[in-house]
Amino acid sequence: MPRSTLTTPYTLLAAALFALSISACQPTTSDAYMSSTEDWSCQVQDSPFRYSACHINADVLGDKTDSPYALQLFWQQTDGSEPLLTFDNLVDALPAQQNLAFAMNAGMYNESYAPIGYTVIEGKEIRALNTKEGGGNFHLLPNGVLWWDKAGKVQISESNALNAQLKTGQAQPWYATQSGPMLVIDGEIHPQFNPDSTSLKFRNGAGVCSDGSIQLVNSNEPVSFYQFASLFRDDLKCPNALFLDGGIASALYAPSIDKHDKKEMGVIIGVVDTDN
């Protein structure tokens, strides 16, 4: 038999090892796993860094009798006496016919878990708009507000711009949460972010994106503000995005991808499915 046709255990092993080496060098899919419907999805991605993201299409939100989904903010127990604090408490507080599809910490809070920025829940102003200067991430200006009206149009507005709209009645938030800094402003990364920053933290934020979706993102590894903002602008195509919080406060509830952070927080943003 010619030498070139011999097949030995050694050549089989070498071929197997070569195949493994080739496959190891191939780009891996960025989806670790995904759950989706026609209207929303949650997924874990590995690039440009490891993160979890949930998005919902804007056209299924709002005051639509035929829509089973609602984007809402939650803060206190139904009797209004105590903050909800956890995703578990929120799930327990929902009516029996409602299901929490996914949720996230919606902004910064004080020692009593009360929001420190502008907050509106079902048309009721909980905290006034904060346009003051100060220290910390919240006051890394420009900061902004994630808000939507009763018709379900979701927007992220720079705080001073929204303040002007509130004064003229152009903006009538049904829900609103203020935080800072802005991550992306009309397609531009926040001017104070440093591409070479070594300040790396777990971070969560929200984006209103060009495909008509709202993205809620939680980094699964420490990243800089510039890295986090670049994700929204370059990968998720969100011309406007807002940092919500970070560090130990960064929290995500997405049972479809096995994410269920057991943390205490202030206001929570979540998508409720009533089609059960």
PDB file of N, CA, C and O in Angstrom, residues 71-76 106-108 114-130 144-150 155 162-163 166 171-179 266-270:
ATOM      1  N   LEU A  71     -43.942  48.871  29.407  1.00  0.00           N
ATOM      2  CA  LEU A  71     -42.685  49.296  30.018  1.00  0.00           C
ATOM      3  C   LEU A  71     -43.039  50.189  31.199  1.00  0.00           C
ATOM      4  O   LEU A  71     -43.740  51.189  31.028  1.00  0.00           O
ATOM      5  N   GLN A  72     -42.573  49.822  32.380  1.00  0.00           N
ATOM      6  CA  GLN A  72     -42.989  50.535  33.581  1.00  0.00           C
ATOM      7  C   GLN A  72     -41.807  50.784  34.518  1.00  0.00           C
ATOM      8  O   GLN A  72     -40.779  50.102  34.438  1.00  0.00           O
ATOM      9  N   LEU A  73     -41.993  51.757  35.403  1.00  0.00           N
ATOM     10  CA  LEU A  73     -41.086  51.970  36.523  1.00  0.00           C
ATOM     11  C   LEU A  73     -41.794  51.552  37.795  1.00  0.00           C
ATOM     12  O   LEU A  73     -42.997  51.766  37.960  1.00  0.00           O
ATOM     13  N   PHE A  74     -41.040  50.961  38.701  1.00  0.00           N
ATOM     14  CA  PHE A  74     -41.577  50.492  39.982  1.00  0.00           C
ATOM     15  C   PHE A  74     -40.659  50.997  41.095  1.00  0.00           C
ATOM     16  O   PHE A  74     -39.435  51.009  40.944  1.00  0.00           O
ATOM     17  N   TRP A  75     -41.273  51.376  42.207  1.00  0.00           N
ATOM     18  CA  TRP A  75     -40.450  51.807  43.329  1.00  0.00           C
ATOM     19  C   TRP A  75     -40.941  51.247  44.657  1.00  0.00           C
ATOM     20  O   TRP A  75     -40.215  50.552  45.358  1.00  0.00           O
ATOM     21  N   GLN A  76     -42.185  51.499  44.993  1.00  0.00           N
ATOM     22  CA  GLN A  76     -42.682  51.133  46.317  1.00  0.00           C
ATOM     23  C   GLN A  76     -43.664  49.965  46.265  1.00  0.00           C
ATOM     24  O   GLN A  76     -44.208  49.630  45.209  1.00  0.00           O
ATOM     25  N   ALA A 106     -33.032  51.097  37.779  1.00  0.00           N
ATOM     26  CA  ALA A 106     -33.357  52.214  36.889  1.00  0.00           C
ATOM     27  C   ALA A 106     -32.675  53.524  37.235  1.00  0.00           C
ATOM     28  O   ALA A 106     -32.996  54.550  36.643  1.00  0.00           O
ATOM     29  N   GLY A 107     -31.755  53.532  38.178  1.00  0.00           N
ATOM     30  CA  GLY A 107     -31.085  54.785  38.480  1.00  0.00           C
ATOM     31  C   GLY A 107     -30.549  54.834  39.889  1.00  0.00           C
ATOM     32  O   GLY A 107     -30.680  53.887  40.665  1.00  0.00           O
ATOM     33  N   MET A 108     -29.946  55.965  40.208  1.00  0.00           N
ATOM     34  CA  MET A 108     -29.258  56.111  41.490  1.00  0.00           C
ATOM     35  C   MET A 108     -30.234  56.477  42.603  1.00  0.00           C
ATOM     36  O   MET A 108     -31.274  57.092  42.359  1.00  0.00           O
ATOM     37  N   ALA A 114     -34.506  55.866  47.933  1.00  0.00           N
ATOM     38  CA  ALA A 114     -35.333  56.810  47.179  1.00  0.00           C
ATOM     39  C   ALA A 114     -34.515  57.371  46.023  1.00  0.00           C
ATOM     40  O   ALA A 114     -33.305  57.589  46.157  1.00  0.00           O
ATOM     41  N   PRO A 115     -35.132  57.617  44.872  1.00  0.00           N
ATOM     42  CA  PRO A 115     -34.387  58.152  43.728  1.00  0.00           C
ATOM     43  C   PRO A 115     -33.844  59.544  44.007  1.00  0.00           C
ATOM     44  O   PRO A 115     -34.483  60.346  44.700  1.00  0.00           O
ATOM     45  N   ILE A 116     -32.664  59.832  43.449  1.00  0.00           N
ATOM     46  CA  ILE A 116     -32.062  61.154  43.663  1.00  0.00           C
ATOM     47  C   ILE A 116     -32.302  62.088  42.482  1.00  0.00           C
ATOM     48  O   ILE A 116     -32.007  63.283  42.575  1.00  0.00           O
ATOM     49  N   GLY A 117     -32.825  61.566  41.395  1.00  0.00           N
ATOM     50  CA  GLY A 117     -33.091  62.384  40.221  1.00  0.00           C
ATOM     51  C   GLY A 117     -34.565  62.397  39.869  1.00  0.00           C
ATOM     52  O   GLY A 117     -35.400  61.766  40.536  1.00  0.00           O
ATOM     53  N   TYR A 118     -34.881  63.116  38.824  1.00  0.00           N
ATOM     54  CA  TYR A 118     -36.252  63.258  38.341  1.00  0.00           C
ATOM     55  C   TYR A 118     -36.888  61.887  38.157  1.00  0.00           C
ATOM     56  O   TYR A 118     -36.351  61.007  37.482  1.00  0.00           O
ATOM     57  N   THR A 119     -38.044  61.714  38.787  1.00  0.00           N
ATOM     58  CA  THR A 119     -38.742  60.431  38.719  1.00  0.00           C
ATOM     59  C   THR A 119     -40.238  60.672  38.585  1.00  0.00           C
ATOM     60  O   THR A 119     -40.829  61.420  39.368  1.00  0.00           O
ATOM     61  N   VAL A 120     -40.831  60.061  37.568  1.00  0.00           N
ATOM     62  CA  VAL A 120     -42.273  60.131  37.354  1.00  0.00           C
ATOM     63  C   VAL A 120     -42.792  58.710  37.202  1.00  0.00           C
ATOM     64  O   VAL A 120     -42.236  57.921  36.423  1.00  0.00           O
ATOM     65  N   ILE A 121     -43.831  58.379  37.951  1.00  0.00           N
ATOM     66  CA  ILE A 121     -44.443  57.052  37.866  1.00  0.00           C
ATOM     67  C   ILE A 121     -45.940  57.221  37.675  1.00  0.00           C
ATOM     68  O   ILE A 121     -46.624  57.822  38.510  1.00  0.00           O
ATOM     69  N   GLU A 122     -46.428  56.746  36.545  1.00  0.00           N
ATOM     70  CA  GLU A 122     -47.836  56.867  36.154  1.00  0.00           C
ATOM     71  C   GLU A 122     -48.308  58.317  36.260  1.00  0.00           C
ATOM     72  O   GLU A 122     -49.378  58.613  36.801  1.00  0.00           O
ATOM     73  N   GLY A 123     -47.502  59.224  35.716  1.00  0.00           N
ATOM     74  CA  GLY A 123     -47.857  60.632  35.653  1.00  0.00           C
ATOM     75  C   GLY A 123     -47.632  61.423  36.918  1.00  0.00           C
ATOM     76  O   GLY A 123     -47.771  62.656  36.914  1.00  0.00           O
ATOM     77  N   LYS A 124     -47.263  60.759  38.001  1.00  0.00           N
ATOM     78  CA  LYS A 124     -47.046  61.441  39.275  1.00  0.00           C
ATOM     79  C   LYS A 124     -45.560  61.715  39.465  1.00  0.00           C
ATOM     80  O   LYS A 124     -44.738  60.798  39.422  1.00  0.00           O
ATOM     81  N   GLU A 125     -45.210  62.969  39.687  1.00  0.00           N
ATOM     82  CA  GLU A 125     -43.816  63.339  39.904  1.00  0.00           C
ATOM     83  C   GLU A 125     -43.387  62.955  41.322  1.00  0.00           C
ATOM     84  O   GLU A 125     -43.929  63.454  42.304  1.00  0.00           O
ATOM     85  N   ILE A 126     -42.421  62.048  41.403  1.00  0.00           N
ATOM     86  CA  ILE A 126     -41.898  61.593  42.692  1.00  0.00           C
ATOM     87  C   ILE A 126     -40.736  62.472  43.145  1.00  0.00           C
ATOM     88  O   ILE A 126     -40.620  62.817  44.316  1.00  0.00           O
ATOM     89  N   ARG A 127     -39.865  62.839  42.198  1.00  0.00           N
ATOM     90  CA  ARG A 127     -38.726  63.724  42.454  1.00  0.00           C
ATOM     91  C   ARG A 127     -38.642  64.732  41.322  1.00  0.00           C
ATOM     92  O   ARG A 127     -38.842  64.391  40.151  1.00  0.00           O
ATOM     93  N   ALA A 128     -38.317  65.969  41.673  1.00  0.00           N
ATOM     94  CA  ALA A 128     -38.208  67.022  40.669  1.00  0.00           C
ATOM     95  C   ALA A 128     -36.931  66.849  39.851  1.00  0.00           C
ATOM     96  O   ALA A 128     -35.967  66.198  40.281  1.00  0.00           O
ATOM     97  N   LEU A 129     -36.914  67.439  38.666  1.00  0.00           N
ATOM     98  CA  LEU A 129     -35.748  67.378  37.805  1.00  0.00           C
ATOM     99  C   LEU A 129     -34.568  68.059  38.489  1.00  0.00           C
ATOM    100  O   LEU A 129     -34.694  69.166  39.017  1.00  0.00           O
ATOM    101  N   ASN A 130     -33.417  67.397  38.479  1.00  0.00           N
ATOM    102  CA  ASN A 130     -32.213  67.906  39.139  1.00  0.00           C
ATOM    103  C   ASN A 130     -31.239  68.394  38.068  1.00  0.00           C
ATOM    104  O   ASN A 130     -30.652  67.599  37.348  1.00  0.00           O
ATOM    105  N   GLY A 144     -28.935  62.955  31.968  1.00  0.00           N
ATOM    106  CA  GLY A 144     -30.143  62.873  31.159  1.00  0.00           C
ATOM    107  C   GLY A 144     -31.283  62.122  31.805  1.00  0.00           C
ATOM    108  O   GLY A 144     -31.178  61.653  32.949  1.00  0.00           O
ATOM    109  N   VAL A 145     -32.347  61.997  31.056  1.00  0.00           N
ATOM    110  CA  VAL A 145     -33.582  61.370  31.533  1.00  0.00           C
ATOM    111  C   VAL A 145     -34.076  60.370  30.495  1.00  0.00           C
ATOM    112  O   VAL A 145     -34.195  60.692  29.308  1.00  0.00           O
ATOM    113  N   LEU A 146     -34.345  59.168  30.959  1.00  0.00           N
ATOM    114  CA  LEU A 146     -35.069  58.171  30.165  1.00  0.00           C
ATOM    115  C   LEU A 146     -36.542  58.343  30.497  1.00  0.00           C
ATOM    116  O   LEU A 146     -36.931  58.227  31.660  1.00  0.00           O
ATOM    117  N   TRP A 147     -37.356  58.631  29.486  1.00  0.00           N
ATOM    118  CA  TRP A 147     -38.771  58.886  29.771  1.00  0.00           C
ATOM    119  C   TRP A 147     -39.646  58.466  28.591  1.00  0.00           C
ATOM    120  O   TRP A 147     -39.175  58.303  27.477  1.00  0.00           O
ATOM    121  N   TRP A 148     -40.911  58.253  28.892  1.00  0.00           N
ATOM    122  CA  TRP A 148     -41.875  57.952  27.847  1.00  0.00           C
ATOM    123  C   TRP A 148     -43.233  58.500  28.253  1.00  0.00           C
ATOM    124  O   TRP A 148     -43.568  58.638  29.428  1.00  0.00           O
ATOM    125  N   ASP A 149     -43.998  58.867  27.225  1.00  0.00           N
ATOM    126  CA  ASP A 149     -45.322  59.427  27.473  1.00  0.00           C
ATOM    127  C   ASP A 149     -46.357  58.316  27.529  1.00  0.00           C
ATOM    128  O   ASP A 149     -46.032  57.133  27.405  1.00  0.00           O
ATOM    129  N   LYS A 150     -47.606  58.704  27.688  1.00  0.00           N
ATOM    130  CA  LYS A 150     -48.659  57.703  27.865  1.00  0.00           C
ATOM    131  C   LYS A 150     -48.882  56.901  26.590  1.00  0.00           C
ATOM    132  O   LYS A 150     -49.375  55.764  26.636  1.00  0.00           O
ATOM    133  N   GLN A 155     -38.001  58.057  24.997  1.00  0.00           N
ATOM    134  CA  GLN A 155     -36.938  58.982  24.615  1.00  0.00           C
ATOM    135  C   GLN A 155     -35.879  59.057  25.718  1.00  0.00           C
ATOM    136  O   GLN A 155     -36.174  58.789  26.880  1.00  0.00           O
ATOM    137  N   LEU A 162     -34.751  68.628  28.353  1.00  0.00           N
ATOM    138  CA  LEU A 162     -36.055  68.173  28.830  1.00  0.00           C
ATOM    139  C   LEU A 162     -36.695  69.225  29.716  1.00  0.00           C
ATOM    140  O   LEU A 162     -37.919  69.433  29.663  1.00  0.00           O
ATOM    141  N   ASN A 163     -35.895  69.908  30.521  1.00  0.00           N
ATOM    142  CA  ASN A 163     -36.416  70.950  31.398  1.00  0.00           C
ATOM    143  C   ASN A 163     -37.147  72.023  30.588  1.00  0.00           C
ATOM    144  O   ASN A 163     -38.236  72.475  30.966  1.00  0.00           O
ATOM    145  N   LEU A 166     -40.427  70.578  29.417  1.00  0.00           N
ATOM    146  CA  LEU A 166     -41.403  70.482  30.505  1.00  0.00           C
ATOM    147  C   LEU A 166     -42.066  71.834  30.770  1.00  0.00           C
ATOM    148  O   LEU A 166     -43.273  71.910  31.033  1.00  0.00           O
ATOM    149  N   ALA A 171     -43.187  68.219  26.611  1.00  0.00           N
ATOM    150  CA  ALA A 171     -42.929  66.892  27.175  1.00  0.00           C
ATOM    151  C   ALA A 171     -43.901  66.651  28.326  1.00  0.00           C
ATOM    152  O   ALA A 171     -44.012  67.489  29.231  1.00  0.00           O
ATOM    153  N   GLN A 172     -44.574  65.524  28.265  1.00  0.00           N
ATOM    154  CA  GLN A 172     -45.504  65.140  29.325  1.00  0.00           C
ATOM    155  C   GLN A 172     -45.223  63.689  29.713  1.00  0.00           C
ATOM    156  O   GLN A 172     -45.918  62.770  29.297  1.00  0.00           O
ATOM    157  N   PRO A 173     -44.188  63.483  30.528  1.00  0.00           N
ATOM    158  CA  PRO A 173     -43.780  62.114  30.875  1.00  0.00           C
ATOM    159  C   PRO A 173     -44.846  61.380  31.678  1.00  0.00           C
ATOM    160  O   PRO A 173     -45.437  61.920  32.620  1.00  0.00           O
ATOM    161  N   TRP A 174     -45.079  60.136  31.299  1.00  0.00           N
ATOM    162  CA  TRP A 174     -45.909  59.230  32.078  1.00  0.00           C
ATOM    163  C   TRP A 174     -45.020  58.442  33.033  1.00  0.00           C
ATOM    164  O   TRP A 174     -45.406  58.144  34.150  1.00  0.00           O
ATOM    165  N   TYR A 175     -43.818  58.134  32.556  1.00  0.00           N
ATOM    166  CA  TYR A 175     -42.765  57.558  33.383  1.00  0.00           C
ATOM    167  C   TYR A 175     -41.470  58.288  33.059  1.00  0.00           C
ATOM    168  O   TYR A 175     -41.241  58.671  31.900  1.00  0.00           O
ATOM    169  N   ALA A 176     -40.609  58.472  34.048  1.00  0.00           N
ATOM    170  CA  ALA A 176     -39.315  59.104  33.807  1.00  0.00           C
ATOM    171  C   ALA A 176     -38.336  58.742  34.912  1.00  0.00           C
ATOM    172  O   ALA A 176     -38.716  58.623  36.080  1.00  0.00           O
ATOM    173  N   THR A 177     -37.079  58.549  34.530  1.00  0.00           N
ATOM    174  CA  THR A 177     -36.010  58.325  35.505  1.00  0.00           C
ATOM    175  C   THR A 177     -34.775  59.075  35.044  1.00  0.00           C
ATOM    176  O   THR A 177     -34.366  58.968  33.884  1.00  0.00           O
ATOM    177  N   GLN A 178     -34.199  59.857  35.931  1.00  0.00           N
ATOM    178  CA  GLN A 178     -33.027  60.676  35.618  1.00  0.00           C
ATOM    179  C   GLN A 178     -31.771  60.053  36.211  1.00  0.00           C
ATOM    180  O   GLN A 178     -31.769  59.575  37.344  1.00  0.00           O
ATOM    181  N   SER A 179     -30.707  60.065  35.443  1.00  0.00           N
ATOM    182  CA  SER A 179     -29.427  59.569  35.937  1.00  0.00           C
ATOM    183  C   SER A 179     -28.314  60.258  35.157  1.00  0.00           C
ATOM    184  O   SER A 179     -28.556  61.174  34.370  1.00  0.00           O
ATOM    185  N   GLY A 266     -33.210  50.975  44.257  1.00  0.00           N
ATOM    186  CA  GLY A 266     -34.304  51.932  44.335  1.00  0.00           C
ATOM    187  C   GLY A 266     -35.335  51.655  43.255  1.00  0.00           C
ATOM    188  O   GLY A 266     -35.967  50.606  43.226  1.00  0.00           O
ATOM    189  N   VAL A 267     -35.490  52.596  42.336  1.00  0.00           N
ATOM    190  CA  VAL A 267     -36.472  52.435  41.260  1.00  0.00           C
ATOM    191  C   VAL A 267     -36.015  51.337  40.298  1.00  0.00           C
ATOM    192  O   VAL A 267     -34.828  51.193  40.003  1.00  0.00           O
ATOM    193  N   ILE A 268     -36.973  50.580  39.806  1.00  0.00           N
ATOM    194  CA  ILE A 268     -36.725  49.465  38.886  1.00  0.00           C
ATOM    195  C   ILE A 268     -37.481  49.733  37.592  1.00  0.00           C
ATOM    196  O   ILE A 268     -38.644  50.167  37.609  1.00  0.00           O
ATOM    197  N   ILE A 269     -36.827  49.487  36.461  1.00  0.00           N
ATOM    198  CA  ILE A 269     -37.500  49.535  35.167  1.00  0.00           C
ATOM    199  C   ILE A 269     -37.717  48.130  34.678  1.00  0.00           C
ATOM    200  O   ILE A 269     -36.827  47.266  34.807  1.00  0.00           O
ATOM    201  N   GLY A 270     -38.915  47.839  34.172  1.00  0.00           N
ATOM    202  CA  GLY A 270     -39.198  46.485  33.746  1.00  0.00           C
ATOM    203  C   GLY A 270     -40.258  46.417  32.675  1.00  0.00           C
ATOM    204  O   GLY A 270     -41.077  47.331  32.519  1.00  0.00           O
TER     205      GLY A 270
END
